[in-house]
Short mmCIF file of N, CA and C in Angstrom, two decimals:
data_model
loop_
_atom_site.label_atom_id
_atom_site.label_comp_id
_atom_site.label_asym_id
_atom_site.label_seq_id
_atom_site.Cartn_x
_atom_site.Cartn_y
_atom_site.Cartn_z
N UNK F 16 -3.31 21.02 -130.61
CA UNK F 16 -4.76 20.81 -129.45
C UNK F 16 -4.50 18.58 -129.99
N UNK F 17 -4.93 17.75 -128.73
CA UNK F 17 -5.07 16.73 -128.83
C UNK F 17 -6.04 15.97 -129.51
N UNK F 18 -6.23 16.09 -130.54
CA UNK F 18 -8.13 14.49 -130.88
C UNK F 18 -7.31 13.06 -130.42
N UNK F 19 -8.40 12.18 -130.37
CA UNK F 19 -8.49 11.07 -129.82
C UNK F 19 -9.37 10.24 -131.27
N UNK F 20 -8.06 8.96 -131.49
CA UNK F 20 -8.35 8.70 -132.73
C UNK F 20 -9.89 7.70 -132.15
N UNK F 21 -10.17 7.58 -131.19
CA UNK F 21 -11.87 6.78 -131.10
C UNK F 21 -12.98 7.86 -130.83
N UNK F 22 -14.23 7.60 -131.53
CA UNK F 22 -14.79 8.67 -130.76
C UNK F 22 -15.36 8.53 -128.92
N UNK F 23 -15.55 9.81 -128.46
CA UNK F 23 -15.38 10.11 -127.15
C UNK F 23 -16.59 8.56 -127.26
N UNK F 24 -17.76 8.92 -127.47
CA UNK F 24 -18.65 7.80 -127.08
C UNK F 24 -18.67 6.42 -127.18
N UNK F 25 -17.47 6.08 -128.42
CA UNK F 25 -16.91 4.43 -128.11
C UNK F 25 -16.41 4.46 -126.76
N UNK F 26 -15.70 5.48 -126.52
CA UNK F 26 -14.36 4.50 -125.58
C UNK F 26 -15.23 5.00 -123.62
N UNK F 27 -16.41 4.81 -124.26
CA UNK F 27 -16.88 5.70 -122.59
C UNK F 27 -18.56 3.69 -122.94
N UNK F 28 -19.13 3.50 -124.17
CA UNK F 28 -19.49 2.12 -124.27
C UNK F 28 -18.71 1.22 -123.70
N UNK F 29 -17.20 0.97 -124.34
CA UNK F 29 -16.55 0.16 -123.97
C UNK F 29 -16.55 -0.26 -122.29
N UNK F 30 -16.07 1.35 -121.96
CA UNK F 30 -16.13 1.01 -120.21
C UNK F 30 -17.37 -0.10 -119.33
N UNK F 31 -18.21 0.53 -120.42
CA UNK F 31 -19.69 0.24 -119.37
C UNK F 31 -20.44 -1.27 -119.89
N UNK F 32 -19.26 -1.69 -121.24
CA UNK F 32 -19.96 -2.60 -121.62
C UNK F 32 -19.14 -4.33 -120.57
N UNK F 33 -17.38 -3.39 -120.38
CA UNK F 33 -16.26 -4.46 -119.40
C UNK F 33 -17.03 -3.81 -117.87
N UNK F 34 -18.39 -2.49 -117.19
CA UNK F 34 -17.42 -3.21 -116.28
C UNK F 34 -18.73 -2.70 -116.33
N UNK F 35 -20.26 -4.03 -117.02
CA UNK F 35 -20.85 -4.64 -117.16
C UNK F 35 -20.85 -6.64 -117.09
N UNK F 36 -19.61 -6.33 -117.21
CA UNK F 36 -19.01 -7.72 -117.58
C UNK F 36 -18.40 -8.17 -116.13
N UNK F 37 -17.94 -7.46 -115.20
CA UNK F 37 -17.33 -7.34 -113.87
C UNK F 37 -17.83 -7.58 -113.16
N UNK F 38 -19.45 -6.44 -113.45
CA UNK F 38 -20.79 -6.98 -112.18
C UNK F 38 -21.40 -8.34 -112.58
N UNK F 39 -21.05 -8.79 -113.87
CA UNK F 39 -21.58 -10.08 -114.12
C UNK F 39 -21.17 -11.80 -114.16
N UNK F 40 -19.56 -11.10 -113.32
CA UNK F 40 -18.79 -12.33 -113.31
C UNK F 40 -18.52 -11.80 -111.82
N UNK F 41 -18.50 -10.69 -111.31
CA UNK F 41 -18.85 -11.20 -109.70
C UNK F 41 -20.50 -11.91 -109.12
N UNK F 42 -20.71 -11.28 -109.66
CA UNK F 42 -22.71 -11.74 -109.74
C UNK F 42 -21.97 -12.99 -109.24
N UNK F 43 -21.79 -13.89 -110.47
CA UNK F 43 -21.95 -15.64 -110.62
C UNK F 43 -21.06 -16.05 -109.61
N UNK F 44 -20.25 -15.00 -109.56
CA UNK F 44 -19.33 -16.46 -107.81
C UNK F 44 -19.48 -16.31 -106.91
N UNK F 45 -20.63 -15.50 -106.43
CA UNK F 45 -21.20 -14.92 -105.11
C UNK F 45 -22.21 -15.99 -105.54
N UNK F 46 -23.36 -16.80 -106.48
CA UNK F 46 -23.50 -17.37 -106.51
C UNK F 46 -23.51 -18.82 -107.15
N UNK F 47 -22.28 -18.86 -107.59
CA UNK F 47 -21.04 -20.09 -107.25
C UNK F 47 -20.74 -20.97 -105.98
N UNK F 48 -20.52 -19.42 -105.19
CA UNK F 48 -19.23 -20.06 -103.93
C UNK F 48 -21.13 -20.13 -102.79
N UNK F 49 -21.98 -19.76 -103.61
CA UNK F 49 -23.51 -19.84 -102.18
C UNK F 49 -24.74 -21.78 -102.64
N UNK F 50 -23.25 -22.04 -104.06
CA UNK F 50 -24.76 -23.71 -103.97
C UNK F 50 -22.78 -24.51 -104.14
N UNK F 51 -21.46 -24.01 -104.14
CA UNK F 51 -20.45 -24.39 -104.12
C UNK F 51 -19.75 -25.05 -103.14
N UNK F 52 -18.99 -26.03 -102.67
CA UNK F 52 -18.95 -26.29 -101.75
C UNK F 52 -18.03 -25.35 -100.04
N UNK F 53 -17.91 -24.01 -100.60
CA UNK F 53 -17.75 -23.44 -99.16
C UNK F 53 -18.53 -22.98 -99.27
N UNK F 54 -19.80 -22.96 -99.44
CA UNK F 54 -21.39 -22.72 -99.92
C UNK F 54 -22.91 -23.71 -99.05
N UNK F 55 -22.04 -25.64 -99.20
CA UNK F 55 -22.65 -25.84 -99.00
C UNK F 55 -21.72 -26.67 -97.61
N UNK F 56 -21.05 -26.31 -96.79
CA UNK F 56 -20.28 -25.96 -95.67
C UNK F 56 -20.68 -25.39 -95.34
N UNK F 57 -20.71 -23.74 -95.13
CA UNK F 57 -21.87 -23.20 -93.98
C UNK F 57 -22.88 -23.31 -94.06
N UNK F 58 -23.64 -24.59 -94.93
CA UNK F 58 -25.14 -25.10 -94.62
C UNK F 58 -25.18 -26.03 -94.04
N UNK F 59 -24.07 -26.76 -93.43
CA UNK F 59 -23.31 -28.11 -92.59
C UNK F 59 -23.12 -27.31 -91.74
N UNK F 60 -23.65 -26.13 -91.17
CA UNK F 60 -22.44 -25.40 -90.33
C UNK F 60 -24.02 -25.71 -89.24
N UNK F 61 -23.15 -25.60 -87.75
CA UNK F 61 -23.67 -25.53 -86.67
C UNK F 61 -23.79 -24.90 -85.47
N UNK F 62 -24.33 -24.66 -84.92
CA UNK F 62 -24.15 -23.37 -84.01
C UNK F 62 -23.68 -23.55 -82.42
N UNK F 63 -23.01 -23.24 -81.76
CA UNK F 63 -23.05 -24.12 -79.94
C UNK F 63 -22.74 -22.44 -78.82
N UNK F 64 -22.97 -22.57 -77.97
CA UNK F 64 -23.29 -21.08 -77.30
C UNK F 64 -22.79 -21.61 -75.72
N UNK F 65 -22.20 -20.84 -75.13
CA UNK F 65 -22.44 -21.17 -73.44
C UNK F 65 -22.25 -19.89 -72.78
N UNK F 66 -22.50 -19.39 -71.70
CA UNK F 66 -23.05 -18.60 -71.11
C UNK F 66 -22.54 -18.37 -69.88
N UNK F 67 -21.27 -17.71 -68.84
CA UNK F 67 -21.56 -18.10 -67.50
C UNK F 67 -21.06 -19.21 -67.44
N UNK F 68 -20.08 -20.23 -67.91
CA UNK F 68 -19.96 -22.32 -67.77
C UNK F 68 -19.00 -21.80 -66.22
N UNK F 69 -19.93 -23.31 -66.02
CA UNK F 69 -19.23 -23.49 -64.51
C UNK F 69 -18.21 -25.71 -64.38
N UNK F 70 -17.22 -25.56 -64.82
CA UNK F 70 -17.06 -26.67 -64.97
C UNK F 70 -16.42 -27.04 -66.24
N UNK F 71 -16.71 -27.99 -66.47
CA UNK F 71 -15.65 -29.03 -67.99
C UNK F 71 -16.08 -28.87 -69.36
N UNK F 72 -15.88 -28.60 -70.04
CA UNK F 72 -16.19 -28.00 -71.61
C UNK F 72 -15.34 -28.31 -72.72
N UNK F 73 -15.00 -29.26 -73.57
CA UNK F 73 -14.40 -29.97 -73.70
C UNK F 73 -14.91 -29.98 -75.95
N UNK F 74 -14.46 -28.67 -76.67
CA UNK F 74 -15.18 -29.40 -78.27
C UNK F 74 -13.55 -29.90 -78.80
N UNK F 75 -14.40 -31.20 -79.81
CA UNK F 75 -13.67 -32.25 -80.48
C UNK F 75 -13.53 -31.97 -81.70
N UNK F 76 -13.12 -31.94 -82.10
CA UNK F 76 -12.33 -32.66 -84.07
C UNK F 76 -13.59 -31.10 -84.14
N UNK F 77 -13.08 -30.15 -83.86
CA UNK F 77 -14.26 -28.42 -84.69
C UNK F 77 -13.13 -28.39 -85.98
N UNK F 78 -14.37 -27.78 -86.37
CA UNK F 78 -14.15 -27.07 -87.31
C UNK F 78 -14.36 -25.95 -88.04
N UNK F 79 -14.45 -24.40 -87.70
CA UNK F 79 -15.65 -23.83 -87.65
C UNK F 79 -14.69 -22.76 -87.10
N UNK F 80 -15.18 -21.77 -86.49
CA UNK F 80 -14.86 -21.05 -86.12
C UNK F 80 -15.40 -20.53 -84.75
N UNK F 81 -14.54 -20.17 -83.53
CA UNK F 81 -14.94 -20.24 -81.97
C UNK F 81 -13.92 -18.37 -81.37
N UNK F 82 -14.94 -17.79 -79.95
CA UNK F 82 -15.60 -16.75 -79.89
C UNK F 82 -14.87 -17.71 -78.43
N UNK F 83 -13.83 -17.33 -77.22
CA UNK F 83 -14.01 -18.23 -76.26
C UNK F 83 -13.41 -17.30 -75.24
N UNK F 84 -13.45 -16.99 -74.03
CA UNK F 84 -12.91 -16.57 -72.92
C UNK F 84 -13.28 -17.19 -70.96
N UNK F 85 -12.62 -17.28 -70.52
CA UNK F 85 -12.86 -18.15 -69.61
C UNK F 85 -11.45 -16.57 -68.12
N UNK F 86 -12.78 -17.12 -67.58
CA UNK F 86 -12.80 -16.52 -66.67
C UNK F 86 -11.14 -16.81 -65.10
N UNK F 87 -11.79 -18.51 -64.83
CA UNK F 87 -10.96 -18.45 -64.44
C UNK F 87 -10.62 -19.89 -64.16
N UNK F 88 -9.85 -20.71 -64.64
CA UNK F 88 -9.10 -22.17 -64.85
C UNK F 88 -8.93 -22.90 -65.96
N UNK F 89 -8.03 -23.55 -66.52
CA UNK F 89 -7.00 -24.26 -67.40
C UNK F 89 -7.40 -24.47 -69.14
N UNK F 90 -6.47 -23.87 -69.52
CA UNK F 90 -7.44 -24.03 -71.79
C UNK F 90 -6.04 -25.15 -72.13
N UNK F 91 -6.73 -25.97 -72.93
CA UNK F 91 -6.26 -26.32 -73.50
C UNK F 91 -6.46 -27.15 -74.75
N UNK F 92 -5.01 -26.57 -75.60
CA UNK F 92 -5.25 -26.45 -76.89
C UNK F 92 -5.45 -27.19 -77.82
N UNK F 93 -5.97 -28.47 -78.24
CA UNK F 93 -4.88 -28.99 -80.00
C UNK F 93 -5.18 -29.03 -81.15
N UNK F 94 -4.10 -27.73 -81.55
CA UNK F 94 -3.79 -27.35 -83.25
C UNK F 94 -2.81 -27.12 -83.71
N UNK F 95 -2.79 -28.52 -84.78
CA UNK F 95 -1.93 -29.67 -85.33
C UNK F 95 -0.74 -28.15 -86.09
N UNK F 96 -2.77 -27.18 -86.76
CA UNK F 96 -1.59 -25.68 -87.55
C UNK F 96 -2.14 -24.86 -87.19
N UNK F 97 -1.83 -25.01 -85.78
CA UNK F 97 -1.43 -23.72 -85.35
C UNK F 97 -2.89 -22.10 -85.81
N UNK F 98 -4.34 -22.39 -85.65
CA UNK F 98 -5.46 -21.34 -85.95
C UNK F 98 -5.57 -20.99 -85.11
N UNK F 99 -5.47 -21.73 -83.33
CA UNK F 99 -6.03 -21.45 -82.36
C UNK F 99 -5.83 -19.81 -81.55
N UNK F 100 -5.60 -19.16 -81.41
CA UNK F 100 -5.82 -17.81 -81.21
C UNK F 100 -5.43 -17.05 -79.03
N UNK F 101 -4.52 -17.85 -78.66
CA UNK F 101 -4.54 -17.37 -77.19
C UNK F 101 -5.00 -15.77 -76.90
N UNK F 102 -4.81 -15.26 -75.52
CA UNK F 102 -4.40 -14.24 -75.71
C UNK F 102 -5.30 -14.12 -73.68
N UNK F 103 -3.90 -13.53 -72.72
CA UNK F 103 -4.71 -12.53 -71.64
C UNK F 103 -4.27 -13.00 -70.78
N UNK F 104 -3.97 -14.46 -70.61
CA UNK F 104 -2.94 -15.66 -69.79
C UNK F 104 -1.82 -14.84 -69.67
N UNK F 105 -1.33 -15.77 -67.79
CA UNK F 105 -0.11 -15.00 -67.40
C UNK F 105 1.39 -16.64 -68.04
N UNK F 106 2.25 -15.42 -68.40
CA UNK F 106 3.53 -15.23 -68.85
C UNK F 106 3.54 -16.79 -67.66
N UNK F 107 3.82 -16.92 -66.26
CA UNK F 107 4.50 -18.62 -65.81
C UNK F 107 3.00 -19.12 -65.96
N UNK F 108 1.98 -18.63 -66.47
CA UNK F 108 1.58 -20.73 -66.69
C UNK F 108 0.77 -21.13 -68.46
N UNK F 109 2.54 -21.35 -68.70
CA UNK F 109 1.63 -21.64 -70.25
C UNK F 109 1.90 -23.33 -69.73
N UNK F 110 1.95 -24.94 -70.41
CA UNK F 110 3.05 -25.41 -70.22
C UNK F 110 2.55 -26.31 -71.61
N UNK F 111 3.38 -26.08 -72.80
CA UNK F 111 3.55 -27.33 -73.62
C UNK F 111 4.22 -28.46 -73.28
N UNK F 112 2.31 -29.06 -73.46
CA UNK F 112 2.43 -30.92 -73.50
C UNK F 112 2.96 -31.56 -74.46
N UNK F 113 2.90 -30.75 -76.08
CA UNK F 113 3.42 -31.59 -77.44
C UNK F 113 3.84 -31.33 -78.14
N UNK F 114 3.93 -31.05 -79.65
CA UNK F 114 3.89 -29.54 -80.47
C UNK F 114 2.08 -29.45 -80.58
N UNK F 115 2.33 -30.16 -80.40
CA UNK F 115 0.39 -30.23 -81.30
C UNK F 115 -0.36 -29.15 -79.95
N UNK F 116 -0.38 -28.80 -78.94
CA UNK F 116 -0.79 -28.82 -77.11
C UNK F 116 -0.31 -28.72 -76.14
N UNK F 117 -0.85 -27.63 -76.13
CA UNK F 117 -0.78 -26.43 -75.05
C UNK F 117 -1.46 -25.95 -73.78
N UNK F 118 -0.74 -26.31 -73.16
CA UNK F 118 -2.52 -25.62 -71.60
C UNK F 118 -2.44 -24.19 -71.55
N UNK F 119 -3.03 -23.81 -70.80
CA UNK F 119 -3.23 -21.65 -70.84
C UNK F 119 -3.60 -21.59 -69.50
N UNK F 120 -3.03 -21.52 -67.91
CA UNK F 120 -3.83 -21.36 -66.62
C UNK F 120 -3.63 -20.34 -66.23
N UNK F 121 -4.66 -20.01 -65.72
CA UNK F 121 -4.79 -19.11 -65.02
C UNK F 121 -6.58 -18.30 -64.68
N UNK F 122 -6.29 -17.03 -65.43
CA UNK F 122 -6.96 -15.72 -65.04
C UNK F 122 -7.06 -15.55 -66.40
N UNK F 123 -8.13 -14.66 -67.16
CA UNK F 123 -9.31 -14.00 -67.81
C UNK F 123 -8.64 -14.86 -69.18
N UNK F 124 -8.07 -16.00 -69.74
CA UNK F 124 -7.82 -15.63 -70.76
C UNK F 124 -8.65 -16.76 -72.69
N UNK F 125 -8.37 -15.53 -72.86
CA UNK F 125 -8.94 -15.55 -74.53
C UNK F 125 -8.66 -16.42 -75.65
N UNK F 126 -9.70 -17.31 -76.09
CA UNK F 126 -9.16 -17.19 -77.68
C UNK F 126 -9.68 -17.91 -78.60
N UNK F 127 -9.25 -17.49 -79.93
CA UNK F 127 -10.40 -16.99 -80.98
C UNK F 127 -10.00 -18.52 -82.53
N UNK F 128 -10.21 -18.49 -83.40
CA UNK F 128 -9.57 -19.36 -84.90
C UNK F 128 -9.48 -18.14 -85.79
N UNK F 129 -8.43 -18.51 -86.10
CA UNK F 129 -8.54 -18.12 -87.40
C UNK F 129 -8.03 -18.45 -88.48
N UNK F 130 -8.88 -18.27 -90.11
CA UNK F 130 -8.19 -19.45 -90.74
C UNK F 130 -9.49 -20.42 -90.39
N UNK F 131 -9.49 -21.11 -92.35
CA UNK F 131 -10.81 -21.23 -92.43
C UNK F 131 -10.21 -23.09 -92.94
N UNK F 132 -9.46 -23.70 -92.72
CA UNK F 132 -8.97 -24.83 -93.11
C UNK F 132 -8.62 -25.76 -91.16
N UNK F 133 -9.15 -26.63 -91.35
CA UNK F 133 -8.23 -27.68 -89.65
C UNK F 133 -8.49 -28.01 -89.09
N UNK F 134 -8.68 -29.02 -88.46
CA UNK F 134 -9.30 -29.73 -87.43
C UNK F 134 -8.86 -29.28 -86.02
N UNK F 135 -9.38 -29.02 -84.66
CA UNK F 135 -8.50 -27.77 -83.47
C UNK F 135 -9.38 -29.07 -82.85
N UNK F 136 -9.30 -29.07 -81.26
CA UNK F 136 -9.78 -28.85 -80.05
C UNK F 136 -9.63 -28.17 -78.98
N UNK F 137 -10.22 -28.02 -77.93
CA UNK F 137 -10.15 -27.21 -77.17
C UNK F 137 -11.15 -27.53 -75.96
N UNK F 138 -9.88 -27.14 -74.30
CA UNK F 138 -10.68 -28.07 -73.51
C UNK F 138 -10.81 -27.35 -72.29
N UNK F 139 -11.52 -26.56 -72.34
CA UNK F 139 -11.17 -26.16 -70.09
C UNK F 139 -11.98 -26.65 -69.44
N UNK F 140 -10.99 -26.89 -68.59
CA UNK F 140 -10.93 -27.88 -66.69
C UNK F 140 -11.21 -27.47 -65.89
N UNK F 141 -12.24 -26.80 -64.60
CA UNK F 141 -12.12 -26.33 -64.04
C UNK F 141 -12.29 -24.99 -64.57
N UNK F 142 -13.78 -24.49 -65.31
CA UNK F 142 -13.29 -23.61 -65.61
C UNK F 142 -14.26 -22.85 -64.77
N UNK F 143 -14.01 -21.38 -64.94
CA UNK F 143 -15.96 -20.16 -64.18
C UNK F 143 -15.82 -20.05 -64.46
N UNK F 144 -16.50 -18.57 -65.28
CA UNK F 144 -16.85 -17.60 -66.24
C UNK F 144 -16.77 -18.05 -67.22
N UNK F 145 -16.72 -19.08 -67.93
CA UNK F 145 -17.08 -19.59 -69.16
C UNK F 145 -17.87 -19.57 -69.93
N UNK F 146 -17.48 -17.97 -71.20
CA UNK F 146 -18.30 -18.31 -72.65
C UNK F 146 -17.58 -18.39 -74.26
N UNK F 147 -18.61 -19.33 -74.15
CA UNK F 147 -17.77 -19.85 -75.91
C UNK F 147 -18.95 -19.58 -76.74
N UNK F 148 -18.96 -18.73 -77.79
CA UNK F 148 -19.83 -19.70 -79.53
C UNK F 148 -18.79 -19.33 -80.48
N UNK F 149 -19.62 -20.83 -80.64
CA UNK F 149 -18.74 -21.78 -81.79
C UNK F 149 -19.89 -21.31 -82.71
N UNK F 150 -19.59 -21.68 -84.38
CA UNK F 150 -20.07 -22.02 -85.71
C UNK F 150 -18.76 -22.90 -86.29
N UNK F 151 -19.35 -23.43 -86.47
CA UNK F 151 -18.77 -25.38 -87.02
C UNK F 151 -19.30 -26.32 -87.40
N UNK F 152 -18.45 -27.62 -87.42
CA UNK F 152 -18.53 -28.86 -87.58
C UNK F 152 -18.17 -29.40 -86.29
N UNK F 153 -18.07 -30.55 -84.92
CA UNK F 153 -18.03 -30.67 -84.39
C UNK F 153 -18.16 -31.75 -82.73
N UNK F 154 -17.64 -31.62 -82.25
CA UNK F 154 -18.50 -32.77 -80.91
C UNK F 154 -17.95 -31.67 -79.29
N UNK F 155 -19.56 -31.15 -78.51
CA UNK F 155 -19.00 -30.56 -77.29
C UNK F 155 -18.53 -31.08 -76.35
N UNK F 156 -18.36 -31.68 -75.36
CA UNK F 156 -18.42 -32.38 -74.48
C UNK F 156 -19.02 -31.31 -72.83
N UNK F 157 -19.77 -31.47 -72.09
CA UNK F 157 -19.98 -30.65 -71.21
C UNK F 157 -20.55 -31.41 -69.96
N UNK F 158 -19.87 -31.02 -68.69
CA UNK F 158 -19.76 -31.37 -66.95
C UNK F 158 -19.77 -30.22 -66.20
N UNK F 159 -21.11 -29.60 -65.23
CA UNK F 159 -21.26 -28.81 -64.98
C UNK F 159 -20.91 -28.94 -63.86
N UNK F 160 -19.82 -28.07 -62.72
CA UNK F 160 -18.94 -28.31 -61.42
C UNK F 160 -19.90 -28.46 -60.46
N UNK F 161 -21.08 -28.78 -60.33
CA UNK F 161 -22.03 -29.55 -59.79
C UNK F 161 -22.35 -28.46 -58.56
N UNK F 162 -22.60 -26.95 -58.68
CA UNK F 162 -23.52 -26.02 -58.24
C UNK F 162 -24.71 -25.58 -57.57
N UNK F 163 -25.32 -26.67 -58.32
CA UNK F 163 -27.04 -26.72 -58.41
C UNK F 163 -27.88 -26.94 -57.46
N UNK F 164 -26.33 -28.44 -56.17
CA UNK F 164 -27.29 -29.26 -55.71
C UNK F 164 -27.53 -27.17 -54.61
N UNK F 165 -25.99 -26.59 -54.36
CA UNK F 165 -25.87 -25.18 -53.82
C UNK F 165 -26.77 -23.77 -53.86
N UNK F 166 -27.50 -24.29 -55.02
CA UNK F 166 -27.98 -23.40 -55.14
C UNK F 166 -27.83 -22.13 -56.56
N UNK F 167 -26.47 -22.44 -56.79
CA UNK F 167 -26.54 -21.88 -57.85
C UNK F 167 -26.24 -22.27 -59.45
N UNK F 168 -25.84 -21.62 -60.36
CA UNK F 168 -25.76 -21.86 -62.22
C UNK F 168 -24.51 -22.44 -61.98
N UNK F 169 -24.65 -23.40 -63.33
CA UNK F 169 -22.93 -23.71 -63.99
C UNK F 169 -23.06 -22.96 -64.92
N UNK F 170 -24.47 -22.72 -65.57
CA UNK F 170 -24.55 -21.22 -66.51
C UNK F 170 -25.61 -22.10 -67.75
N UNK F 171 -25.38 -21.99 -68.63
CA UNK F 171 -26.91 -22.21 -69.35
C UNK F 171 -26.13 -22.46 -70.88
N UNK F 172 -26.50 -23.34 -71.76
CA UNK F 172 -26.01 -23.48 -73.09
C UNK F 172 -26.87 -23.48 -74.39
N UNK F 173 -26.79 -23.31 -75.38
CA UNK F 173 -28.02 -23.30 -76.99
C UNK F 173 -27.23 -23.53 -78.20
N UNK F 174 -27.83 -25.10 -78.51
CA UNK F 174 -26.82 -25.59 -79.56
C UNK F 174 -28.40 -25.74 -80.68
N UNK F 175 -27.83 -24.56 -81.14
CA UNK F 175 -28.10 -23.37 -82.80
C UNK F 175 -29.86 -22.98 -82.69
N UNK F 176 -30.39 -23.70 -82.63
CA UNK F 176 -32.00 -22.49 -82.33
C UNK F 176 -32.82 -22.95 -81.42
N UNK F 177 -32.67 -23.96 -80.00
CA UNK F 177 -32.93 -24.08 -79.75
C UNK F 177 -32.96 -23.85 -78.16
N UNK F 178 -34.02 -24.43 -77.44
CA UNK F 178 -33.35 -22.59 -75.90
C UNK F 178 -32.22 -22.97 -75.45
N UNK F 179 -32.09 -22.34 -74.34
CA UNK F 179 -31.19 -22.19 -74.05
C UNK F 179 -31.75 -23.03 -72.55
N UNK F 180 -30.52 -23.96 -71.93
CA UNK F 180 -30.70 -24.85 -70.67
C UNK F 180 -29.53 -25.16 -70.32
N UNK F 181 -30.43 -25.54 -68.38
CA UNK F 181 -29.33 -25.11 -68.49
C UNK F 181 -27.69 -25.61 -68.10
N UNK F 182 -26.77 -25.60 -68.26
CA UNK F 182 -25.15 -26.55 -68.05
C UNK F 182 -25.18 -28.09 -67.09
N UNK F 183 -26.37 -29.23 -67.53
CA UNK F 183 -25.89 -30.35 -67.04
C UNK F 183 -25.07 -30.88 -66.14
N UNK F 184 -25.70 -31.05 -64.87
CA UNK F 184 -24.33 -32.46 -64.25
C UNK F 184 -23.89 -34.16 -64.28
N UNK F 185 -23.80 -34.45 -65.52
CA UNK F 185 -23.48 -34.73 -65.87
C UNK F 185 -23.11 -34.94 -67.15
N UNK F 186 -21.99 -35.66 -67.81
CA UNK F 186 -20.74 -35.87 -68.23
C UNK F 186 -21.56 -35.71 -70.31
N UNK F 187 -22.11 -34.94 -70.58
CA UNK F 187 -23.56 -35.04 -71.99
C UNK F 187 -22.47 -33.83 -73.20
N UNK F 188 -22.99 -35.52 -73.74
CA UNK F 188 -21.91 -34.86 -75.34
C UNK F 188 -23.21 -34.57 -75.80
N UNK F 189 -22.50 -33.93 -77.22
CA UNK F 189 -24.45 -33.19 -78.26
C UNK F 189 -23.39 -33.13 -79.92
N UNK F 190 -23.47 -33.02 -80.37
CA UNK F 190 -23.04 -33.06 -81.84
C UNK F 190 -23.63 -31.37 -82.60
N UNK F 191 -22.12 -30.75 -83.03
CA UNK F 191 -22.46 -28.97 -83.46
C UNK F 191 -22.70 -30.41 -85.01
N UNK F 192 -23.89 -29.59 -85.46
CA UNK F 192 -24.09 -29.84 -87.05
C UNK F 192 -25.34 -28.37 -87.33
N UNK F 193 -25.54 -29.01 -88.64
CA UNK F 193 -26.55 -27.76 -89.03
C UNK F 193 -27.94 -28.98 -88.73
N UNK F 194 -28.97 -27.87 -87.76
CA UNK F 194 -30.14 -29.12 -87.92
C UNK F 194 -30.62 -29.31 -88.05
N UNK F 195 -30.54 -29.02 -89.75
CA UNK F 195 -32.43 -28.82 -90.65
C UNK F 195 -30.46 -30.18 -91.58
N UNK F 196 -31.75 -31.35 -92.29
CA UNK F 196 -30.77 -31.67 -93.92
C UNK F 196 -30.01 -31.08 -95.12
N UNK F 197 -29.41 -31.24 -94.94
CA UNK F 197 -28.78 -31.23 -96.66
C UNK F 197 -29.51 -31.32 -97.78
N UNK F 198 -29.92 -30.03 -98.40
CA UNK F 198 -31.00 -29.81 -99.45
C UNK F 198 -30.86 -30.47 -101.26
N UNK F 199 -31.21 -31.68 -101.57
CA UNK F 199 -31.00 -32.58 -102.24
C UNK F 199 -29.91 -31.63 -103.36
N UNK F 200 -28.89 -32.76 -104.33
CA UNK F 200 -28.22 -32.14 -105.38
C UNK F 200 -29.40 -31.75 -106.20
N UNK F 201 -28.75 -30.36 -106.94
CA UNK F 201 -29.57 -30.12 -108.06
C UNK F 201 -29.72 -31.02 -109.53
N UNK F 202 -30.37 -31.18 -109.90
CA UNK F 202 -30.33 -31.71 -110.92
C UNK F 202 -29.92 -31.12 -112.63
N UNK F 203 -28.39 -31.66 -112.78
CA UNK F 203 -28.41 -31.02 -114.57
C UNK F 203 -29.99 -31.31 -115.23
N UNK F 204 -28.89 -30.33 -116.66
CA UNK F 204 -30.22 -30.50 -116.84
C UNK F 204 -29.91 -31.75 -118.53
N UNK F 205 -30.68 -32.90 -118.96
CA UNK F 205 -30.76 -33.53 -119.74
C UNK F 205 -28.84 -33.78 -120.84
#
């Protein structure tokens, strides 16, 4: 019969202590993330959304995440780091413009970003059925297709928590950023 050298209760106590230290370390890292660089970055992020858009939509110097779909049109992606993933385009509808810029054409184009760093740009031209959902920082430029004159909609957009408004028929630029000012930095003890 085997008898352990250490009493059983002492082993259980050591395990409980290690588990407690692990939980404390995880809680500390979560608190640091909310106030550290990643937490502050999230506090600076804004949101931008387009629903059923028609016309031209451009995202410039974006840092963050995007999820998009275009029923018909051309999507030009400027992406030096290869973060934007594009799906659903016709294989004969791809035009490589430069090492960092590619244009996708025609129907049912879907795209999204992957990875947390870097700056990218996306432009939709002659878009119909444009759906965009953006979280991050950058600039959005919109120009509706002019269907309002015919009594049709060019879609709607929303910036942060503001009300939804129609996509304008004139070239309009909005800044995508947090609607609230950053809190002042915490002062450290004396």
